[in-house]
PDB file of C-alpha atoms in Angstrom:
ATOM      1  CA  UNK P 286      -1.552   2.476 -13.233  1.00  0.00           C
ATOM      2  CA  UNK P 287      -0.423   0.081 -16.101  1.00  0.00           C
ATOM      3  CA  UNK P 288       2.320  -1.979 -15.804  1.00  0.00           C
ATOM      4  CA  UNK P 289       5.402  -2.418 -18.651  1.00  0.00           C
ATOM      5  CA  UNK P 290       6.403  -5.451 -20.162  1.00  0.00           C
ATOM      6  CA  UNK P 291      10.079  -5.789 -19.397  1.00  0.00           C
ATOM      7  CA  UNK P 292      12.115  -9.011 -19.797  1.00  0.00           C
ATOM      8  CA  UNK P 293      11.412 -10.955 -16.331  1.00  0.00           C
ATOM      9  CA  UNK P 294       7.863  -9.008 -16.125  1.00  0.00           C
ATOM     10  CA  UNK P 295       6.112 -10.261 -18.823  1.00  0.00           C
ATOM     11  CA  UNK P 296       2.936 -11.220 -16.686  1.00  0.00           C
ATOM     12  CA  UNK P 297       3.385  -7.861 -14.357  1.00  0.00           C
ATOM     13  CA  UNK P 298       0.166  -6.590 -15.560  1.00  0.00           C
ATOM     14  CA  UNK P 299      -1.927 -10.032 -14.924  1.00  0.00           C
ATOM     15  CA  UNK P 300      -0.099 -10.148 -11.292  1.00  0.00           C
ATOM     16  CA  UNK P 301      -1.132  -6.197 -10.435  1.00  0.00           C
ATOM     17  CA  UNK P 302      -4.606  -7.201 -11.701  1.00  0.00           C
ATOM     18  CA  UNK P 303      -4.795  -9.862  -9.504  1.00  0.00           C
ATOM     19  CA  UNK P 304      -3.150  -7.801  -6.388  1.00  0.00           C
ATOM     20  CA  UNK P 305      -5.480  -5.348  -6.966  1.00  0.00           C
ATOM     21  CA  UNK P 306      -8.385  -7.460  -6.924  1.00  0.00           C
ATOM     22  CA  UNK P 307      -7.900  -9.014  -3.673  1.00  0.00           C
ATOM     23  CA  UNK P 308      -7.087  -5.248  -2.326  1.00  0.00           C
ATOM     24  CA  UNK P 309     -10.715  -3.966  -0.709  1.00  0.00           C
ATOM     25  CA  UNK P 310      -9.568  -0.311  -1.752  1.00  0.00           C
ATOM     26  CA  UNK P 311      -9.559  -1.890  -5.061  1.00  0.00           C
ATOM     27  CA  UNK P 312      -6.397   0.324  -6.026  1.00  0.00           C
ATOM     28  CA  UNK P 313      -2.330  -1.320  -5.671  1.00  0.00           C
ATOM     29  CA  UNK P 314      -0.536   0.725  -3.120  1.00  0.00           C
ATOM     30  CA  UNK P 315       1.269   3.579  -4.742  1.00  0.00           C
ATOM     31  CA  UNK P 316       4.915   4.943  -3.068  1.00  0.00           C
ATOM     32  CA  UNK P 317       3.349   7.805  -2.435  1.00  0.00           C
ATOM     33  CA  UNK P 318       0.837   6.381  -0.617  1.00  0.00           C
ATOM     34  CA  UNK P 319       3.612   5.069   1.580  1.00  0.00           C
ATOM     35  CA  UNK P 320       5.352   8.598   2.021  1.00  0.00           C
ATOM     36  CA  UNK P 321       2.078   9.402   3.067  1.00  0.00           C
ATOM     37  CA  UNK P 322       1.891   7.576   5.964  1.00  0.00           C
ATOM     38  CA  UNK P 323       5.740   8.576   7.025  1.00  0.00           C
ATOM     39  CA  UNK P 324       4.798  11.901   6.851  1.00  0.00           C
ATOM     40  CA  UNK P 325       2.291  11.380   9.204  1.00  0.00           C
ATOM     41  CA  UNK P 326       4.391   9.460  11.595  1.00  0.00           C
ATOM     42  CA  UNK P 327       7.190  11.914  11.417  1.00  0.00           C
ATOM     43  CA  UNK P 328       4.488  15.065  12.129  1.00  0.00           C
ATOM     44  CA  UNK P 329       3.568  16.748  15.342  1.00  0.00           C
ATOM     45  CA  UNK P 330      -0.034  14.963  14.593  1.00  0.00           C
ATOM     46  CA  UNK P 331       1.444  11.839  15.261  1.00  0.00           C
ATOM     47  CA  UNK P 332       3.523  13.176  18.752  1.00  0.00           C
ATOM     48  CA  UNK P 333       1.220  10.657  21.111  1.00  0.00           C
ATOM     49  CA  UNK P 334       2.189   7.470  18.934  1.00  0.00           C
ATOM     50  CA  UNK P 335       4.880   5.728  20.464  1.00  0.00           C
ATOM     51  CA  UNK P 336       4.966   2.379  18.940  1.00  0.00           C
ATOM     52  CA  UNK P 337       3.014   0.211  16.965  1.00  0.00           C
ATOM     53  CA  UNK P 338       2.454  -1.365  13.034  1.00  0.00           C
ATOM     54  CA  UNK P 339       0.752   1.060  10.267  1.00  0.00           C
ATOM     55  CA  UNK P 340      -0.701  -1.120   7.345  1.00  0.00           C
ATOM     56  CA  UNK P 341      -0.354   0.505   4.106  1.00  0.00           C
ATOM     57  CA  UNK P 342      -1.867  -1.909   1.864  1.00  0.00           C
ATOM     58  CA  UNK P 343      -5.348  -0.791   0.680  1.00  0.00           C
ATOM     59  CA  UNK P 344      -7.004  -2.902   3.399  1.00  0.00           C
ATOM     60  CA  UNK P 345      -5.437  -6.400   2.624  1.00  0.00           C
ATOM     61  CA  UNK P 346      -4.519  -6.653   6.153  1.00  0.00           C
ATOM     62  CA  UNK P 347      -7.755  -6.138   7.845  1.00  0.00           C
ATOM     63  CA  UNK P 348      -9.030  -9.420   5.354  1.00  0.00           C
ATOM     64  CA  UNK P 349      -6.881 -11.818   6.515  1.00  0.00           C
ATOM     65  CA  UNK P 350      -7.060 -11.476  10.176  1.00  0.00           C
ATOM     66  CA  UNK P 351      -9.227 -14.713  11.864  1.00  0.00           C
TER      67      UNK P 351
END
């Protein structure tokens, strides 16, 4: 994914790369990877989940728990 330089984004691509780095899938988190996961949610697979917190975000989550 590269990012455009915009007026107000001028550094976008230096902050993705740095996201991305700190991301253990080593990708950024795409929207579809989000749709992903509310299709899932939404499907009969998911019928037995009745609550709870899905991180999308590459594994950045799982890193910072102590």
């Amino acid at each position: 994914m590269l990012a455009t330089t915009t007026p107000g984004n001028a550094d976008s691509a230096d902050v993705l790369a740095a996201m991305t780095q700190g991301t253990p899938a080593g990708v950024p988190v795409q929207p579809v990877d989000i749709a992903r996961a509310v299709l899932w949610v939404v499907s009969d697979q998911a019928a037995f989940v009745t609550g709870g917190t899905i991180d999308v975000d590459g594994g950045i989550a799982s890193t910072r728990m102590s």
